[in-house]
Short mmCIF file of C-alpha atoms and ligand atoms in Angstrom, two decimals:
data_model
loop_
_atom_site.label_atom_id
_atom_site.label_comp_id
_atom_site.label_asym_id
_atom_site.label_seq_id
_atom_site.Cartn_x
_atom_site.Cartn_y
_atom_site.Cartn_z
CA MET A 113 203.06 185.92 299.32
CA PRO A 114 201.05 187.91 301.85
CA ILE A 115 197.29 187.05 302.06
CA LYS A 116 195.05 190.03 301.09
CA GLN A 117 192.94 190.02 304.39
CA HIS A 118 190.86 192.77 303.67
CA ALA A 119 188.98 191.08 300.79
CA PHE A 120 187.97 188.71 303.31
CA SER A 121 187.15 190.73 306.31
CA ASP A 122 183.04 190.03 306.09
CA PHE A 123 184.01 186.54 306.76
CA ALA A 124 185.87 187.48 310.02
CA LEU A 125 188.28 184.44 310.21
CA THR A 126 190.32 184.73 313.26
CA SER A 127 194.05 185.47 312.96
CA ASP A 128 194.76 181.99 313.98
CA GLN A 129 192.51 180.47 311.07
CA TRP A 130 194.43 183.23 308.84
CA ASP A 131 198.11 181.77 309.83
CA ARG A 132 196.87 178.19 309.25
CA ILE A 133 195.57 179.36 305.70
CA THR A 134 198.79 180.72 304.98
CA SER A 135 200.67 177.43 305.93
CA ALA A 136 198.46 175.58 303.63
CA SER A 137 198.95 177.77 300.80
CA ASN A 138 202.80 177.12 301.58
CA ILE A 139 202.22 173.60 301.61
CA ILE A 140 200.09 173.47 298.17
CA ARG A 141 202.66 175.49 296.48
CA ALA A 142 205.39 173.01 297.63
CA GLY A 143 203.34 170.13 296.07
CA GLY A 144 201.73 168.92 299.39
CA THR A 145 197.94 168.08 299.94
CA VAL A 146 195.55 170.02 302.40
CA ALA A 147 192.05 169.11 303.39
CA PHE A 148 189.87 172.11 303.49
CA PRO A 149 186.18 172.65 304.32
CA THR A 150 183.55 173.57 301.71
CA GLU A 151 180.17 174.25 302.25
CA THR A 152 178.91 170.59 300.89
CA VAL A 153 181.79 168.19 302.20
CA TYR A 154 185.44 168.41 303.11
CA GLY A 155 187.96 168.43 300.27
CA LEU A 156 191.37 167.00 299.71
CA GLY A 157 193.02 169.50 297.76
CA ALA A 158 196.38 169.87 295.94
CA ASP A 159 197.83 172.14 292.83
CA VAL A 160 196.19 171.62 289.73
CA THR A 161 199.21 171.96 287.64
CA ASN A 162 201.49 169.65 289.73
CA PRO A 163 201.07 165.98 288.62
CA THR A 164 203.02 164.47 291.57
CA ALA A 165 200.92 166.68 294.17
CA ILE A 166 197.60 165.13 292.27
CA ASP A 167 199.38 161.59 292.47
CA LYS A 168 199.29 162.11 296.22
CA ILE A 169 195.63 162.94 296.17
CA TYR A 170 195.04 159.45 294.31
CA ARG A 171 197.46 157.35 296.58
CA ILE A 172 195.82 158.98 299.56
CA LYS A 173 192.18 158.22 298.50
CA GLN A 174 192.85 154.88 297.07
CA ARG A 175 190.97 156.02 294.14
CA PRO A 176 191.33 154.74 290.61
CA LEU A 177 193.54 156.89 288.46
CA ASN A 178 190.89 157.25 285.42
CA HIS A 179 188.27 158.84 288.08
CA PRO A 180 188.74 162.61 287.61
CA LEU A 181 188.86 164.96 290.12
CA ILE A 182 187.05 168.51 290.43
CA VAL A 183 188.89 171.84 289.97
CA HIS A 184 188.19 174.49 292.42
CA ILE A 185 188.46 178.05 291.53
CA GLY A 186 188.34 181.29 293.76
CA ALA A 187 186.69 183.65 291.38
CA LEU A 188 184.04 183.40 288.35
CA ASP A 189 187.01 185.07 286.14
CA ASP A 190 189.12 182.18 286.59
CA LEU A 191 186.56 179.84 284.62
CA ASP A 192 187.65 181.20 280.95
CA TYR A 193 191.32 180.19 282.22
CA TRP A 194 191.00 176.56 282.84
CA VAL A 195 187.80 175.66 280.41
CA HIS A 196 188.27 175.76 276.74
CA THR A 197 184.72 176.36 275.43
CA ILE A 198 182.00 177.80 277.84
CA PRO A 199 178.39 177.33 276.12
CA GLU A 200 176.25 180.51 277.25
CA SER A 201 173.90 178.53 279.60
CA ALA A 202 176.90 176.77 281.42
CA ARG A 203 178.16 180.62 282.27
CA GLU A 204 174.74 181.49 283.17
CA LEU A 205 174.68 178.58 285.89
CA ALA A 206 178.02 179.95 286.91
CA HIS A 207 176.81 183.20 287.61
CA CYS A 208 173.71 182.04 289.08
CA PHE A 209 174.52 179.62 291.52
CA TRP A 210 178.79 180.48 292.24
CA PRO A 211 180.19 180.62 294.54
CA GLY A 212 178.10 177.56 295.70
CA PRO A 213 177.24 173.86 295.21
CA LEU A 214 177.26 173.47 291.72
CA THR A 215 180.17 171.56 289.35
CA LEU A 216 179.92 172.28 285.75
CA ILE A 217 181.63 169.74 283.58
CA LEU A 218 183.02 171.38 280.44
CA GLN A 219 185.45 171.28 277.76
CA ARG A 220 189.12 171.68 279.50
CA SER A 221 191.58 173.83 278.45
CA TRP A 222 195.25 172.72 277.78
CA ARG A 223 196.20 174.03 281.15
CA VAL A 224 194.20 171.23 282.94
CA PRO A 225 196.88 168.04 283.02
CA ASP A 226 195.66 164.68 282.05
CA CYS A 227 196.11 163.43 285.64
CA VAL A 228 193.26 165.78 286.89
CA THR A 229 190.76 164.58 284.10
CA GLY A 230 191.53 161.27 284.21
CA GLY A 231 192.51 161.68 280.64
CA GLN A 232 189.32 162.75 279.76
CA ASN A 233 188.69 166.10 277.44
CA THR A 234 186.46 167.47 279.83
CA VAL A 235 187.14 169.36 283.38
CA GLY A 236 184.61 169.32 286.35
CA ILE A 237 184.97 173.05 287.81
CA ARG A 238 183.35 174.86 290.59
CA MET A 239 183.57 177.64 292.79
CA PRO A 240 183.08 176.88 296.69
CA SER A 241 181.52 179.34 298.72
CA HIS A 242 183.05 178.41 302.21
CA PRO A 243 185.08 181.31 303.35
CA ILE A 244 188.04 179.12 304.33
CA ALA A 245 187.94 177.46 301.07
CA LEU A 246 187.83 181.02 299.21
CA ALA A 247 190.42 182.51 301.65
CA LEU A 248 192.78 179.64 300.63
CA LEU A 249 192.05 179.93 296.83
CA HIS A 250 192.76 183.54 297.11
CA ALA A 251 195.93 183.11 298.96
CA LEU A 252 197.23 180.66 296.32
CA GLY A 253 196.85 183.84 294.20
CA PRO A 254 195.50 184.12 290.63
CA GLN A 255 195.49 181.51 287.91
CA LYS A 256 195.62 178.79 290.48
CA ALA A 257 193.54 176.25 291.73
CA LEU A 258 192.92 173.30 293.79
CA ALA A 259 192.25 169.68 292.30
CA ALA A 260 189.88 168.44 294.83
CA PRO A 261 188.18 165.34 295.45
CA SER A 262 185.95 164.45 298.70
CA ALA A 263 188.48 163.92 301.50
CA ASN A 264 187.49 160.31 302.24
CA ARG A 265 188.69 156.81 300.76
CA PHE A 266 187.28 155.86 297.57
CA GLY A 267 183.96 154.56 297.99
CA ARG A 268 183.55 155.45 301.59
CA LEU A 269 181.36 157.93 303.38
CA SER A 270 182.33 161.78 302.72
CA PRO A 271 183.30 163.85 305.47
CA THR A 272 181.66 166.65 306.89
CA THR A 273 183.77 167.65 309.72
CA ALA A 274 187.68 167.87 310.02
CA ALA A 275 187.34 165.06 312.70
CA HIS A 276 185.80 163.32 309.84
CA VAL A 277 188.79 163.43 307.93
CA TYR A 278 191.01 162.73 310.26
CA GLN A 279 189.61 159.40 311.45
CA GLN A 280 189.79 158.45 307.64
CA LEU A 281 192.97 159.74 306.33
CA GLY A 282 194.61 161.12 309.62
CA SER A 283 198.24 161.70 309.07
CA GLU A 284 198.54 161.10 305.34
CA VAL A 285 197.21 164.63 304.57
CA ASP A 286 199.71 167.37 305.27
CA LEU A 287 197.15 169.56 307.10
CA ILE A 288 193.55 169.51 307.75
CA LEU A 289 191.82 173.31 307.98
CA ASP A 290 188.83 172.78 310.54
CA GLY A 291 186.42 175.00 309.52
CA GLY A 292 183.33 173.15 311.24
CA SER A 293 180.53 171.41 310.16
CA CYS A 294 179.41 171.55 306.15
CA ALA A 295 176.09 173.65 305.87
CA ILE A 296 174.98 171.59 303.04
CA GLY A 297 176.58 168.31 303.80
CA LEU A 298 176.01 166.41 300.67
CA GLU A 299 178.50 166.78 297.45
CA SER A 300 177.71 169.33 294.83
CA THR A 301 175.09 168.89 291.99
CA ILE A 302 177.26 167.92 288.81
CA VAL A 303 175.82 169.29 285.35
CA SER A 304 177.44 168.04 282.41
CA PHE A 305 177.71 170.07 279.14
CA HIS A 306 179.53 167.51 277.49
CA GLU A 307 176.68 166.77 275.27
CA GLN A 308 174.27 168.76 273.27
CA SER A 309 171.84 169.49 276.19
CA PRO A 310 173.08 169.98 279.89
CA LYS A 311 172.19 166.86 282.22
CA ILE A 312 172.60 166.37 285.58
CA LEU A 313 175.01 163.55 286.73
CA ARG A 314 174.91 163.96 290.48
CA PRO A 315 172.08 165.54 292.13
CA GLY A 316 172.95 167.82 295.11
CA GLY A 317 172.74 171.09 296.83
CA ILE A 318 171.29 172.86 293.88
CA SER A 319 168.19 171.16 292.82
CA ALA A 320 166.76 170.33 289.28
CA GLU A 321 164.20 172.71 289.57
CA GLU A 322 166.63 175.43 290.45
CA ILE A 323 168.62 174.46 287.45
CA GLU A 324 165.79 174.49 285.11
CA THR A 325 164.36 177.75 286.44
CA ALA A 326 167.73 179.39 285.77
CA LEU A 327 167.93 178.04 282.31
CA ASN A 328 164.74 177.89 281.49
CA ILE A 329 164.58 174.50 280.03
CA PRO A 330 163.71 171.24 281.16
CA ILE A 331 167.02 169.39 282.42
CA ALA A 332 167.57 165.43 282.53
CA LEU A 333 168.83 163.63 285.34
CA THR A 334 171.40 161.19 283.67
CA HIS A 335 171.54 157.49 285.48
CA THR A 336 174.82 156.85 284.77
CA ASP A 337 174.94 153.43 287.05
CA ASN A 338 175.36 151.18 283.89
CA ASN A 339 177.11 153.47 281.80
CA PRO A 340 180.88 152.59 281.69
CA THR A 341 181.88 155.29 279.77
CA ILE A 342 181.24 158.44 282.12
CA ARG A 343 183.58 157.80 285.19
CA THR A 344 181.79 159.72 287.65
CA SER A 345 182.88 157.84 290.71
CA GLY A 346 180.04 159.36 292.55
CA SER A 347 177.32 157.74 290.14
CA LEU A 348 178.99 154.12 290.66
CA PRO A 349 176.01 151.76 292.16
CA SER A 350 178.15 151.44 295.18
CA HIS A 351 179.44 154.61 296.93
CA TYR A 352 179.40 156.80 300.09
CA ALA A 353 179.08 153.67 302.24
CA PRO A 354 179.49 153.23 305.79
CA VAL A 355 180.99 150.17 307.28
CA THR A 356 177.93 148.62 309.11
CA PRO A 357 175.48 147.26 306.58
CA LEU A 358 172.94 149.54 305.38
CA LYS A 359 169.64 148.82 304.12
CA LEU A 360 166.44 150.65 302.93
CA ALA A 361 162.92 149.62 303.75
CA PRO A 362 159.44 151.45 302.80
CA THR A 363 157.78 152.91 305.72
CA GLU A 364 155.20 150.19 305.90
CA HIS A 365 157.65 147.30 306.03
CA ILE A 366 160.47 149.01 308.44
CA TRP A 367 159.20 147.65 311.81
CA PRO A 368 158.55 144.18 310.40
CA GLN A 369 161.90 143.84 308.60
CA ALA A 370 163.21 145.28 312.10
CA LEU A 371 161.62 142.69 313.88
CA ALA A 372 163.06 139.67 311.21
CA ALA A 373 166.68 141.12 311.95
CA ALA A 374 166.41 140.96 315.76
CA GLU A 375 165.06 137.40 315.27
CA ARG A 376 168.55 136.60 313.45
CA GLN A 377 169.99 138.39 316.62
CA LEU A 378 171.11 141.33 314.55
CA ARG A 379 171.28 144.53 316.66
CA THR A 380 169.43 146.95 314.19
CA LEU A 381 169.17 150.66 314.26
CA VAL A 382 166.01 151.88 312.38
CA ILE A 383 166.36 155.28 311.21
CA THR A 384 163.38 157.08 310.02
CA TRP A 385 162.25 160.52 308.78
CA SER A 386 158.41 160.05 309.19
CA ASP A 387 156.48 159.91 312.41
CA ILE A 388 156.28 156.11 312.24
CA ALA A 389 158.44 155.85 314.90
CA ASP A 390 154.77 156.41 317.12
CA ASN A 391 154.38 152.52 316.24
CA LYS A 392 157.58 151.21 317.38
CA PRO A 393 157.62 147.64 318.66
CA TYR A 394 159.20 147.00 321.95
CA ASN A 395 162.40 144.65 321.17
CA PRO A 396 165.70 144.87 323.39
CA LEU A 397 167.78 144.30 319.99
CA ILE A 398 166.03 147.53 318.08
CA ALA A 399 166.78 150.99 318.56
CA HIS A 400 165.36 154.11 316.48
CA HIS A 401 166.88 157.49 315.33
CA ALA A 402 164.36 159.93 314.12
CA MET A 403 165.96 162.06 311.26
CA PRO A 404 164.53 165.70 310.38
CA HIS A 405 161.29 165.67 308.16
CA ASP A 406 162.55 168.10 305.85
CA PRO A 407 165.16 167.11 303.03
CA PHE A 408 167.53 169.65 303.51
CA THR A 409 168.37 169.45 307.20
CA TYR A 410 168.10 165.44 306.75
CA GLY A 411 171.09 166.07 303.82
CA GLN A 412 172.91 168.32 306.28
CA GLN A 413 173.25 165.45 308.92
CA LEU A 414 173.17 162.58 306.80
CA TYR A 415 176.94 161.89 306.57
CA ALA A 416 177.58 162.95 310.07
CA LYS A 417 175.00 160.56 311.45
CA LEU A 418 176.20 157.49 309.31
CA HIS A 419 179.76 158.28 310.70
CA GLN A 420 178.59 158.38 314.26
CA PHE A 421 176.35 155.25 313.94
CA ASP A 422 179.54 153.52 312.33
CA GLN A 423 181.13 153.80 315.49
CA THR A 424 178.78 152.21 317.45
CA THR A 425 177.73 148.35 317.97
CA PHE A 426 175.22 148.06 315.53
CA ASP A 427 174.88 145.13 312.81
CA LEU A 428 172.50 146.86 310.76
CA LEU A 429 171.26 150.22 309.75
CA LEU A 430 167.60 150.09 308.53
CA ILE A 431 166.69 153.17 306.93
CA GLU A 432 163.18 154.40 306.14
CA THR A 433 163.10 154.75 302.20
CA PRO A 434 162.56 158.83 301.81
CA PRO A 435 159.72 160.13 299.92
CA ASP A 436 159.71 159.83 295.93
CA HIS A 437 159.73 163.74 295.70
CA THR A 438 162.32 165.82 293.96
CA ASP A 439 163.67 167.86 297.00
CA TRP A 440 164.48 164.22 298.40
CA LEU A 441 166.82 163.11 295.15
CA ALA A 442 170.24 164.09 296.62
CA VAL A 443 169.22 162.28 299.93
CA SER A 444 167.64 159.06 298.12
CA ASP A 445 170.73 158.86 295.49
CA ARG A 446 173.32 158.66 298.57
CA LEU A 447 171.14 156.26 300.55
CA ARG A 448 170.87 153.81 297.75
CA ARG A 449 174.58 154.05 296.91
CA ALA A 450 175.23 153.60 300.36
CA GLY A 451 173.24 150.37 300.59
CA HIS A 452 173.85 148.92 297.26
CA ARG A 453 176.73 146.77 298.35
CA PHE A 454 174.51 145.26 301.14
CA SER A 455 171.35 144.66 298.86
CA ASP A 456 170.00 141.29 298.32
CA ASN A 457 170.57 141.46 294.56
CA ASN A 458 174.35 142.47 294.82
O1 TXA B 208 180.90 168.98 296.41
C1 TXA B 208 181.66 168.49 296.10
O2 TXA B 208 181.94 168.27 294.75
C2 TXA B 208 182.92 168.07 296.69
C3 TXA B 208 183.55 169.04 297.19
C4 TXA B 208 185.18 168.74 298.03
O3 TXA B 208 183.97 170.19 296.38
N1 TXA B 208 183.83 167.11 295.79
C5 TXA B 208 183.43 165.75 295.44
O4 TXA B 208 184.70 165.42 294.83
O5 TXA B 208 182.63 165.15 295.41
P1 TXA B 208 184.59 163.92 294.25
O6 TXA B 208 185.88 163.54 293.56
O7 TXA B 208 184.58 162.85 295.60
O8 TXA B 208 183.47 163.54 293.29
C6 TXA B 208 183.49 164.53 291.98
C7 TXA B 208 182.63 163.81 291.00
C8 TXA B 208 183.31 162.42 290.86
O9 TXA B 208 182.30 161.38 291.00
C9 TXA B 208 184.03 162.57 289.27
O10 TXA B 208 183.96 161.28 288.71
C10 TXA B 208 183.20 163.41 288.82
O11 TXA B 208 182.93 164.63 289.97
N2 TXA B 208 184.11 164.12 288.02
C11 TXA B 208 184.98 165.04 287.96
N3 TXA B 208 185.25 165.64 286.72
C12 TXA B 208 184.59 164.97 285.92
C13 TXA B 208 184.28 165.18 284.40
N4 TXA B 208 185.25 165.67 283.80
N5 TXA B 208 183.77 164.54 283.95
C14 TXA B 208 182.37 163.31 284.57
N6 TXA B 208 182.58 163.45 285.66
C15 TXA B 208 183.53 164.14 286.62
MG1 MG B 209 183.77 161.72 296.77
#
């Protein structure tokens, strides 16, 4: 089916990109997998309605089969096709934030197969805003959707460039669409409408304040770490992790901890957000990287930097604990999970 290019003229995709999108849609229709850019992170997509293709995603990701996938749609109207009942407040959020970095957990319609939801009766659904993601969804046509987790191996760092996808998944994916660096760089905010009142299951690109303002009610952030009935893999205590051990340290402890690590002959990279680097002690085993002061730019760069530092020869990434402020929630959440498997109490 030819792509309606005029619908996307605003996005100014090149003819080369259109060719790749046409190839990608043919691959998806034939039951293959395509990695594609979104504004949050790259996704690994397959046809929602094709269980064999969905099975490929789980195998490539090495992800447990009972961890559900997000359904990506290309138009707001498609929400009613994939979802059984939509509370008014959920519809309100979709109108406010789609296309954009918000996933809604809602009661699924019969059209969403068990393999996508991990057997749960809810479905995670979102409309991404990246022009290539939207163009691919539109190329697939109406009543088509992409089931797509982040395009990384289970538990590892999410990809924010096509090169990151290639490094982790390489030739196992049928095609990788390159859309440059992801503008947000952290995964979407997940809001569940599974229970009476909406709850944030994963902080992300849309803040709790923005959701509260849109709904005009306070909203809870659910800590699902110890709740085995909620299978949100991004809420597992250990997730989004680099290979190099990563530890968080409060501002006042960061240099003493770096010196203690250096004494144990560990090549240590100290990563800060504040100006404490001004007090950096001299030690040949300690290097320093300053991240941006503001949480949004920090979040945008976080995975890309961790991917980069994982390629170097550091023995330890020592990260300054972010400020205890709601704007930093998504960054703090990812850092905590990235460091969990290396923490002393683990
Ligand atoms: O920004 C994003 O959300 C990216 C891009 C590609 O859209 N996707 C992403 O997918 O982060 P994934 O699979 O890596 O993380 C989605 C999270 C998982 O932790 C999954 O368990 C949870 O959403 N999830 C999906 N459906 C769910 C459901 N029905 N109930 C509870 N959690 C769900
Ligand atoms: Mg993921």
